[in-house]
Amino acid sequence: MGSLASQTKGVLIVGLILAVASWGIVRDRAEKVWFDELEQEVLEDTLILTGELEVVKRELGGIISLYRSSEFVSREEFGVYVQPLLGNHPFIQAFEWVPRIDHSEREGFEGITRAVGYAGFRIFGISGSSEARQEYFPVHYSEPLPNNEQVLGFDLASDPQLLKLANAARDTGRAVAASRFGQVPNARSQADLIILAPLYNKKAERTEERREHLKGFVLGIYRVQDMIDQMVSRYIPKGMNLTVYEEGELVEENLLYGSSLKNPAMKITNVVNVSNRRWFLVWQATKEFRDGPQTLNAFWVGVAILSGALFLSVIIEIMASRTRVVENEVRVRTEELTLANKKLVELNDLKNKFLGMASHDLRNPLASIRGYSRFLLDKGSQVKEDTRQEFLTTIKNVSGNMLELISNLLDISVIESGQLKLNLEKASMEKLAEEKIHLQQILADKKNIRLHADFDEVPEFYFDANRIGQVVDNLLSNAVKYSPPDKEVFVKLEAHEQTMTLSVKDEGPGIDPDEQGQLFQHFQKLSARPTAGESSSGLGLAIAQRIVEEHQGSIGVDSQLGQGATFHFSLPMNKTGS
């Protein structure tokens, strides 16, 4: 018995050591998994914010293109162009046209502006009437005009900081931004963002030429708080906090957005570029993010190991014949580990598919962009204009395909992580379908494909217009991609008693019945291929299915080889947003 008791003590000591060691290992692993999830969330949200900021910059470029395409842009034409942009982005305080006016032109410029309906128009500075100088940069147009009338005539050159910003834009030929600037009359606070984009009378490559041929600036004023709220706040999960600082030290004076947490569990800082400026994004996480590290599992692992040691000691003490019980316990544990390992293999396969998809479908387009751009840079002015346009168009198309792939990967990541949230609002399915058909018709015209609409009267009901718009876009774009030139696509909208159905019928090659079961799976590319070499990520229909199912609806396909395909989805016409 003395020898047996000694063995029992040894088992208990070893069990205690293993329990403590396992508790520490599992706890550290849980914290690392939690941190990795935080890093992934930060990466995804940063990519979203970067893409939205790029859209803001391109909108200013669009206004510059408007001026380049016309000798003169009237106030009405300016307003007509920017109004849709203002409607899409409520965070825009104003778009403004700021011409360059020489001193000799000042009196005539003021007179003409008064004559067209602005009787009190005059060029003024931060201290009242603008002092005489060689040139002025007065605000001539401002949209929306209500609440911004007071800025008309304000001379940016009257403020040293704004003049420095304007000169930087003029001399570099690029859009420049600032969040700490002088007293622009219609800027709500110094936390607002302004972006100045220069416009020249003719092509100017050197600094002297840019100064000589400067025509003026397009100025955008953005409310940073509202802008970041609209761009990224809806993607930030519970337990995460974002603060944004202007370039420099992370102090209160440079804070642009949010408020810092006092004692976060984790913090990650990264950087995004806004024209010539850098914003520091500080992401903080509390234990509420993904319910914190799952350290409770570590406790139970330790308890389980210690319990096992106690159990084993009892077995040794009482009877050796209970070995069968231990063997049975081992078998059960082995089955559990096998099932857990199988699940890990499945998750690893999904991860590898994500990585393989990204590396394969991004590497080749990036190589193309790099090759074309290097050729243009090496050859410079030796490249013929039609060749230059062809290369730039290719770069634009390839980068658009990359952006679509990244958007799909982000969407499927959000869906698979269970973070898909619907914004249910009362909307018109007819209007949504008409808008998407109009947009797709532009692409279909390249293949001489006509889109036909046959709509029943469908009452407005509650659904997420942005997400269902993705579904309609996907079905329409697939119909155009897989249809040969000179064919037709038929879009039908039907209303039933409690549901509505939208179907898209094409005249493409159809889908093999053996492949139809794979259509709505991740990364599926079937035997049917796009007829004009268009790109396809194999994710669109999987995303569409999850969006429709989140609306409590259904999606399906009817097709036979050689007879085209009809994709359709149905949604319940909910009268309330619950």
Short mmCIF file of C-alpha atoms in Angstrom, two decimals, residues 61-415:
data_model
loop_
_atom_site.label_atom_id
_atom_site.label_comp_id
_atom_site.label_asym_id
_atom_site.label_seq_id
_atom_site.Cartn_x
_atom_site.Cartn_y
_atom_site.Cartn_z
CA GLY A 61 -11.33 64.99 -60.17
CA GLY A 62 -14.71 64.62 -61.88
CA ILE A 63 -15.47 68.32 -61.30
CA ILE A 64 -12.04 69.19 -62.72
CA SER A 65 -12.91 67.11 -65.81
CA LEU A 66 -16.16 69.07 -66.14
CA TYR A 67 -14.19 72.30 -66.41
CA ARG A 68 -11.65 70.79 -68.81
CA SER A 69 -14.41 69.68 -71.15
CA SER A 70 -15.93 73.15 -71.51
CA GLU A 71 -14.66 76.67 -72.17
CA PHE A 72 -17.08 78.02 -69.58
CA VAL A 73 -19.10 76.29 -66.86
CA SER A 74 -22.11 78.26 -65.67
CA ARG A 75 -23.31 78.33 -62.08
CA GLU A 76 -26.33 76.23 -63.11
CA GLU A 77 -24.15 73.60 -64.84
CA PHE A 78 -21.90 73.46 -61.79
CA GLY A 79 -24.92 72.93 -59.54
CA VAL A 80 -26.45 70.24 -61.77
CA TYR A 81 -23.18 68.27 -61.75
CA VAL A 82 -22.48 68.39 -58.01
CA GLN A 83 -26.02 67.94 -56.67
CA PRO A 84 -25.98 64.10 -57.06
CA LEU A 85 -22.63 64.01 -55.25
CA LEU A 86 -24.06 66.09 -52.40
CA GLY A 87 -27.08 63.80 -52.25
CA ASN A 88 -24.93 60.68 -52.01
CA HIS A 89 -22.64 62.17 -49.35
CA PRO A 90 -24.47 64.24 -46.69
CA PHE A 91 -21.12 64.88 -45.00
CA ILE A 92 -20.07 67.31 -47.76
CA GLN A 93 -20.37 70.89 -46.49
CA ALA A 94 -19.79 72.43 -49.93
CA PHE A 95 -18.20 72.16 -53.36
CA GLU A 96 -16.80 75.49 -54.54
CA TRP A 97 -15.24 76.93 -57.69
CA VAL A 98 -12.38 79.32 -56.94
CA PRO A 99 -11.03 81.08 -60.08
CA ARG A 100 -7.71 82.89 -60.29
CA ILE A 101 -8.36 86.63 -60.83
CA ASP A 102 -5.58 89.11 -61.66
CA HIS A 103 -5.76 92.54 -60.05
CA SER A 104 -6.51 94.13 -63.42
CA GLU A 105 -9.54 91.81 -63.80
CA ARG A 106 -10.99 92.33 -60.33
CA GLU A 107 -13.35 95.23 -61.08
CA GLY A 108 -14.73 93.61 -64.23
CA PHE A 109 -15.11 90.23 -62.49
CA GLU A 110 -17.08 91.76 -59.63
CA GLY A 111 -19.25 93.73 -62.05
CA ILE A 112 -20.13 90.72 -64.20
CA THR A 113 -21.01 88.64 -61.12
CA ARG A 114 -23.30 91.39 -59.81
CA ALA A 115 -24.94 91.69 -63.22
CA VAL A 116 -25.96 88.00 -63.27
CA GLY A 117 -27.99 88.30 -60.07
CA TYR A 118 -25.58 88.65 -57.13
CA ALA A 119 -25.97 92.35 -56.46
CA GLY A 120 -23.87 92.42 -53.30
CA PHE A 121 -20.97 90.38 -54.68
CA ARG A 122 -17.49 91.63 -53.86
CA ILE A 123 -14.08 90.11 -53.19
CA PHE A 124 -13.33 90.18 -49.46
CA GLY A 125 -10.80 88.76 -47.03
CA ILE A 126 -10.74 87.51 -43.46
CA SER A 127 -10.64 91.08 -42.14
CA GLY A 128 -13.25 92.55 -44.49
CA SER A 129 -12.50 94.10 -47.89
CA SER A 130 -9.63 92.26 -49.55
CA GLU A 131 -6.43 94.25 -49.82
CA ALA A 132 -5.05 94.98 -53.28
CA ARG A 133 -2.69 92.25 -54.45
CA GLN A 134 -1.38 90.86 -57.71
CA GLU A 135 -3.91 88.02 -57.85
CA TYR A 136 -6.98 86.83 -55.94
CA PHE A 137 -8.61 83.46 -55.35
CA PRO A 138 -12.27 84.36 -54.64
CA VAL A 139 -15.04 81.77 -54.15
CA HIS A 140 -17.28 82.20 -57.21
CA TYR A 141 -19.63 79.18 -57.04
CA SER A 142 -20.72 77.31 -53.93
CA GLU A 143 -23.10 74.36 -53.72
CA PRO A 144 -25.37 73.91 -51.90
CA LEU A 145 -25.92 77.67 -51.97
CA PRO A 146 -28.30 77.90 -48.97
CA ASN A 147 -26.23 78.38 -45.77
CA ASN A 148 -23.15 79.01 -47.93
CA GLU A 149 -24.02 82.41 -49.48
CA GLN A 150 -21.69 84.19 -47.07
CA VAL A 151 -18.64 82.53 -48.65
CA LEU A 152 -19.20 83.97 -52.17
CA GLY A 153 -16.35 86.40 -52.87
CA PHE A 154 -14.14 85.16 -49.99
CA ASP A 155 -10.50 85.46 -51.10
CA LEU A 156 -8.45 82.41 -50.09
CA ALA A 157 -5.30 84.47 -50.69
CA SER A 158 -6.25 86.74 -47.77
CA ASP A 159 -5.43 83.96 -45.28
CA PRO A 160 -1.73 82.96 -45.10
CA GLN A 161 -2.47 79.29 -44.36
CA LEU A 162 -5.00 78.94 -47.17
CA LEU A 163 -2.70 80.81 -49.56
CA LYS A 164 0.12 78.40 -48.67
CA LEU A 165 -2.22 75.46 -49.33
CA ALA A 166 -3.35 76.93 -52.68
CA ASN A 167 0.25 77.56 -53.76
CA ALA A 168 1.17 73.96 -52.87
CA ALA A 169 -1.69 72.63 -55.03
CA ARG A 170 -0.76 75.00 -57.87
CA ASP A 171 2.95 74.13 -57.88
CA THR A 172 2.55 70.34 -57.53
CA GLY A 173 -0.44 69.92 -59.85
CA ARG A 174 -2.04 67.59 -57.30
CA ALA A 175 -4.96 67.84 -54.92
CA VAL A 176 -3.84 68.86 -51.42
CA ALA A 177 -5.70 68.60 -48.15
CA ALA A 178 -5.69 70.21 -44.71
CA SER A 179 -7.61 69.86 -41.48
CA ARG A 180 -6.04 72.81 -39.66
CA PHE A 181 -6.59 75.94 -41.70
CA GLY A 182 -7.72 79.57 -41.57
CA GLN A 183 -11.22 80.92 -41.08
CA VAL A 184 -13.09 79.68 -44.16
CA PRO A 185 -16.51 81.36 -43.68
CA ASN A 186 -18.60 78.23 -44.30
CA ALA A 187 -16.40 75.69 -42.50
CA ARG A 188 -18.02 74.64 -39.24
CA SER A 189 -14.80 73.92 -37.36
CA GLN A 190 -11.09 73.41 -37.83
CA ALA A 191 -11.73 69.66 -37.62
CA ASP A 192 -13.36 69.93 -41.05
CA LEU A 193 -11.36 68.66 -44.02
CA ILE A 194 -10.73 70.80 -47.10
CA ILE A 195 -9.26 69.51 -50.36
CA LEU A 196 -8.00 71.84 -53.10
CA ALA A 197 -7.60 70.49 -56.65
CA PRO A 198 -5.90 72.77 -59.25
CA LEU A 199 -7.11 73.40 -62.82
CA TYR A 200 -4.89 74.75 -65.61
CA ASN A 201 -5.71 76.47 -68.92
CA LYS A 202 -3.39 74.09 -70.73
CA LYS A 203 -1.09 71.19 -69.97
CA ALA A 204 1.60 72.27 -67.53
CA GLU A 205 4.42 70.04 -66.33
CA ARG A 206 6.93 72.42 -64.77
CA THR A 207 6.33 74.67 -61.80
CA GLU A 208 6.76 77.84 -63.87
CA GLU A 209 4.20 76.60 -66.41
CA ARG A 210 1.72 75.70 -63.68
CA ARG A 211 1.99 79.15 -62.14
CA GLU A 212 1.50 80.79 -65.52
CA HIS A 213 -1.44 78.68 -66.70
CA LEU A 214 -3.35 78.26 -63.43
CA LYS A 215 -7.07 78.79 -64.07
CA GLY A 216 -8.38 78.16 -60.56
CA PHE A 217 -9.26 75.51 -57.99
CA VAL A 218 -12.10 73.17 -57.12
CA LEU A 219 -12.53 73.24 -53.34
CA GLY A 220 -14.30 70.56 -51.30
CA ILE A 221 -15.20 71.05 -47.63
CA TYR A 222 -16.06 67.91 -45.67
CA ARG A 223 -17.35 67.41 -42.13
CA VAL A 224 -14.91 64.80 -40.86
CA GLN A 225 -17.14 63.57 -38.02
CA ASP A 226 -20.08 62.90 -40.35
CA MET A 227 -17.81 61.60 -43.12
CA ILE A 228 -16.17 58.86 -41.05
CA ASP A 229 -19.52 58.00 -39.43
CA GLN A 230 -21.03 57.37 -42.88
CA MET A 231 -17.98 55.63 -44.35
CA VAL A 232 -16.96 53.15 -41.71
CA SER A 233 -18.82 53.41 -38.38
CA ARG A 234 -21.49 50.90 -39.41
CA TYR A 235 -18.77 48.30 -40.01
CA ILE A 236 -17.14 48.73 -36.59
CA PRO A 237 -18.38 45.93 -34.30
CA LYS A 238 -19.32 46.26 -30.67
CA GLY A 239 -16.32 46.62 -28.39
CA MET A 240 -14.17 48.50 -30.94
CA ASN A 241 -13.44 52.22 -30.85
CA LEU A 242 -11.89 54.41 -33.55
CA THR A 243 -10.15 57.75 -33.12
CA VAL A 244 -8.57 59.68 -35.99
CA TYR A 245 -5.72 62.14 -35.58
CA GLU A 246 -4.22 64.65 -37.98
CA GLU A 247 -0.59 64.00 -38.93
CA GLY A 248 1.65 64.67 -35.93
CA GLU A 249 1.48 63.66 -32.30
CA LEU A 250 -1.54 61.73 -31.02
CA VAL A 251 -2.75 64.56 -28.79
CA GLU A 252 -6.11 66.24 -28.24
CA GLU A 253 -5.15 69.21 -30.43
CA ASN A 254 -4.78 66.90 -33.46
CA LEU A 255 -7.94 64.87 -32.82
CA LEU A 256 -10.30 64.82 -35.82
CA TYR A 257 -12.76 62.07 -34.91
CA GLY A 258 -13.95 60.09 -31.92
CA SER A 259 -12.74 60.02 -28.34
CA SER A 260 -10.02 57.81 -26.89
CA LEU A 261 -10.77 55.10 -24.32
CA LYS A 262 -8.89 55.34 -21.04
CA ASN A 263 -7.98 51.69 -20.47
CA PRO A 264 -8.47 49.65 -23.65
CA ALA A 265 -7.62 45.95 -23.62
CA MET A 266 -5.80 46.29 -26.95
CA LYS A 267 -4.72 49.10 -29.29
CA ILE A 268 -3.60 49.12 -32.94
CA THR A 269 -2.45 52.21 -34.88
CA ASN A 270 -2.23 52.46 -38.65
CA VAL A 271 -2.10 55.21 -41.28
CA VAL A 272 -4.18 56.25 -44.30
CA ASN A 273 -3.24 58.91 -46.85
CA VAL A 274 -5.63 61.75 -47.59
CA SER A 275 -4.12 63.49 -50.63
CA ASN A 276 -0.87 64.97 -49.29
CA ARG A 277 -1.78 64.43 -45.62
CA ARG A 278 -1.68 61.41 -43.36
CA TRP A 279 -4.31 60.42 -40.84
CA PHE A 280 -3.43 58.20 -37.90
CA LEU A 281 -6.17 55.68 -37.12
CA VAL A 282 -6.11 54.47 -33.53
CA TRP A 283 -8.22 51.34 -33.05
CA GLN A 284 -8.98 50.38 -29.47
CA ALA A 285 -10.75 47.25 -28.28
CA THR A 286 -12.44 46.35 -25.03
CA LYS A 287 -13.35 42.92 -23.74
CA GLU A 288 -16.73 43.35 -25.45
CA PHE A 289 -15.11 42.84 -28.87
CA ARG A 290 -16.02 39.29 -29.93
CA ASP A 291 -16.73 38.68 -26.19
CA GLY A 292 -13.01 39.06 -25.41
CA PRO A 293 -10.35 36.32 -25.31
CA GLN A 294 -11.96 32.99 -24.54
CA THR A 295 -9.78 32.46 -21.48
CA LEU A 296 -12.57 30.60 -19.69
CA ASN A 297 -11.69 27.64 -21.88
CA ALA A 298 -8.18 27.71 -20.40
CA PHE A 299 -9.64 27.44 -16.90
CA TRP A 300 -11.77 24.48 -17.87
CA VAL A 301 -8.81 22.80 -19.59
CA GLY A 302 -6.82 23.11 -16.37
CA VAL A 303 -9.75 21.83 -14.34
CA ALA A 304 -10.21 18.94 -16.76
CA ILE A 305 -6.56 17.92 -16.56
CA LEU A 306 -6.49 18.14 -12.78
CA SER A 307 -9.75 16.22 -12.58
CA GLY A 308 -8.25 13.59 -14.82
CA ALA A 309 -5.29 13.27 -12.50
CA LEU A 310 -7.58 12.90 -9.48
CA PHE A 311 -9.69 10.39 -11.32
CA LEU A 312 -6.59 8.41 -12.30
CA SER A 313 -5.33 8.39 -8.73
CA VAL A 314 -8.67 7.04 -7.53
CA ILE A 315 -8.52 4.36 -10.21
CA ILE A 316 -5.02 3.35 -9.08
CA GLU A 317 -6.07 3.30 -5.46
CA ILE A 318 -9.32 1.40 -5.80
CA MET A 319 -8.90 -1.14 -8.54
CA ALA A 320 -6.74 -1.82 -11.54
CA SER A 321 -9.70 -3.56 -13.15
CA ARG A 322 -11.24 -0.18 -13.95
CA THR A 323 -8.78 0.14 -16.81
CA ARG A 324 -11.69 -0.38 -19.19
CA VAL A 325 -13.23 2.87 -17.94
CA VAL A 326 -10.02 4.72 -18.74
CA GLU A 327 -9.83 3.13 -22.18
CA ASN A 328 -13.39 4.16 -22.90
CA GLU A 329 -12.62 7.70 -21.77
CA VAL A 330 -9.60 7.78 -24.09
CA ARG A 331 -11.76 6.58 -26.98
CA VAL A 332 -14.35 9.33 -26.35
CA ARG A 333 -11.65 11.97 -26.12
CA THR A 334 -10.07 10.65 -29.33
CA GLU A 335 -13.38 10.93 -31.19
CA GLU A 336 -13.85 14.48 -29.91
CA LEU A 337 -10.33 15.42 -31.01
CA THR A 338 -10.93 13.80 -34.41
CA LEU A 339 -14.10 15.81 -34.91
CA ALA A 340 -12.34 18.98 -33.73
CA ASN A 341 -9.43 18.29 -36.08
CA LYS A 342 -11.83 17.72 -38.98
CA LYS A 343 -13.46 21.07 -38.27
CA LEU A 344 -10.05 22.75 -38.17
CA VAL A 345 -9.14 21.17 -41.52
CA GLU A 346 -12.38 22.50 -43.03
CA LEU A 347 -11.69 25.99 -41.69
CA ASN A 348 -8.08 25.79 -42.93
CA ASP A 349 -9.31 24.75 -46.40
CA LEU A 350 -11.64 27.77 -46.50
CA LYS A 351 -8.78 30.04 -45.43
CA ASN A 352 -6.50 28.54 -48.13
CA LYS A 353 -9.20 29.13 -50.73
CA PHE A 354 -9.41 32.77 -49.65
CA LEU A 355 -5.64 33.16 -49.84
CA GLY A 356 -5.38 31.26 -53.11
CA MET A 357 -8.17 33.36 -54.62
CA ALA A 358 -6.55 36.60 -53.54
CA SER A 359 -3.00 35.64 -54.63
CA HIS A 360 -4.09 34.24 -57.99
CA ASP A 361 -6.69 36.83 -59.01
CA LEU A 362 -4.72 39.82 -57.68
CA ARG A 363 -1.19 38.87 -58.75
CA ASN A 364 -1.84 38.81 -62.49
CA PRO A 365 -3.78 42.12 -62.60
CA LEU A 366 -1.10 43.78 -60.45
CA ALA A 367 1.57 42.49 -62.82
CA SER A 368 -0.40 43.92 -65.77
CA ILE A 369 -0.78 47.31 -64.10
CA ARG A 370 2.90 47.36 -63.21
CA GLY A 371 3.95 46.39 -66.74
CA TYR A 372 1.75 48.95 -68.48
CA SER A 373 2.66 51.76 -66.08
CA ARG A 374 6.39 50.95 -66.34
CA PHE A 375 6.13 51.08 -70.12
CA LEU A 376 4.40 54.47 -69.99
CA LEU A 377 6.98 55.83 -67.53
CA ASP A 378 9.95 54.49 -69.53
CA LYS A 379 8.70 55.74 -72.89
CA GLY A 380 7.19 58.98 -71.65
CA SER A 381 6.24 61.33 -74.47
CA GLN A 382 7.38 58.81 -77.08
CA VAL A 383 4.18 56.81 -76.60
CA LYS A 384 1.48 57.54 -79.15
CA GLU A 385 -1.70 59.03 -77.71
CA ASP A 386 -3.91 56.15 -78.87
CA THR A 387 -1.48 53.66 -77.27
CA ARG A 388 -1.41 55.70 -74.08
CA GLN A 389 -5.22 55.75 -73.95
CA GLU A 390 -5.35 52.00 -74.60
CA PHE A 391 -2.89 51.29 -71.77
CA LEU A 392 -4.63 53.65 -69.34
CA THR A 393 -8.00 52.09 -70.19
CA THR A 394 -6.55 48.64 -69.52
CA ILE A 395 -5.12 49.81 -66.18
CA LYS A 396 -8.51 51.29 -65.26
CA ASN A 397 -10.39 48.09 -66.17
CA VAL A 398 -7.94 45.79 -64.40
CA SER A 399 -7.94 47.92 -61.23
CA GLY A 400 -11.76 47.94 -61.33
CA ASN A 401 -11.76 44.12 -61.44
CA MET A 402 -9.37 44.07 -58.47
CA LEU A 403 -11.63 46.43 -56.50
CA GLU A 404 -14.64 44.21 -57.27
CA LEU A 405 -12.73 41.12 -56.09
CA ILE A 406 -11.64 42.82 -52.84
CA SER A 407 -15.21 44.04 -52.24
CA ASN A 408 -16.50 40.48 -52.73
CA LEU A 409 -13.86 39.06 -50.39
CA LEU A 410 -14.79 41.64 -47.73
CA ASP A 411 -18.49 40.90 -48.19
CA ILE A 412 -18.04 37.14 -47.88
CA SER A 413 -15.79 37.67 -44.85
CA VAL A 414 -18.48 39.77 -43.16
CA ILE A 415 -21.14 37.18 -44.04
#
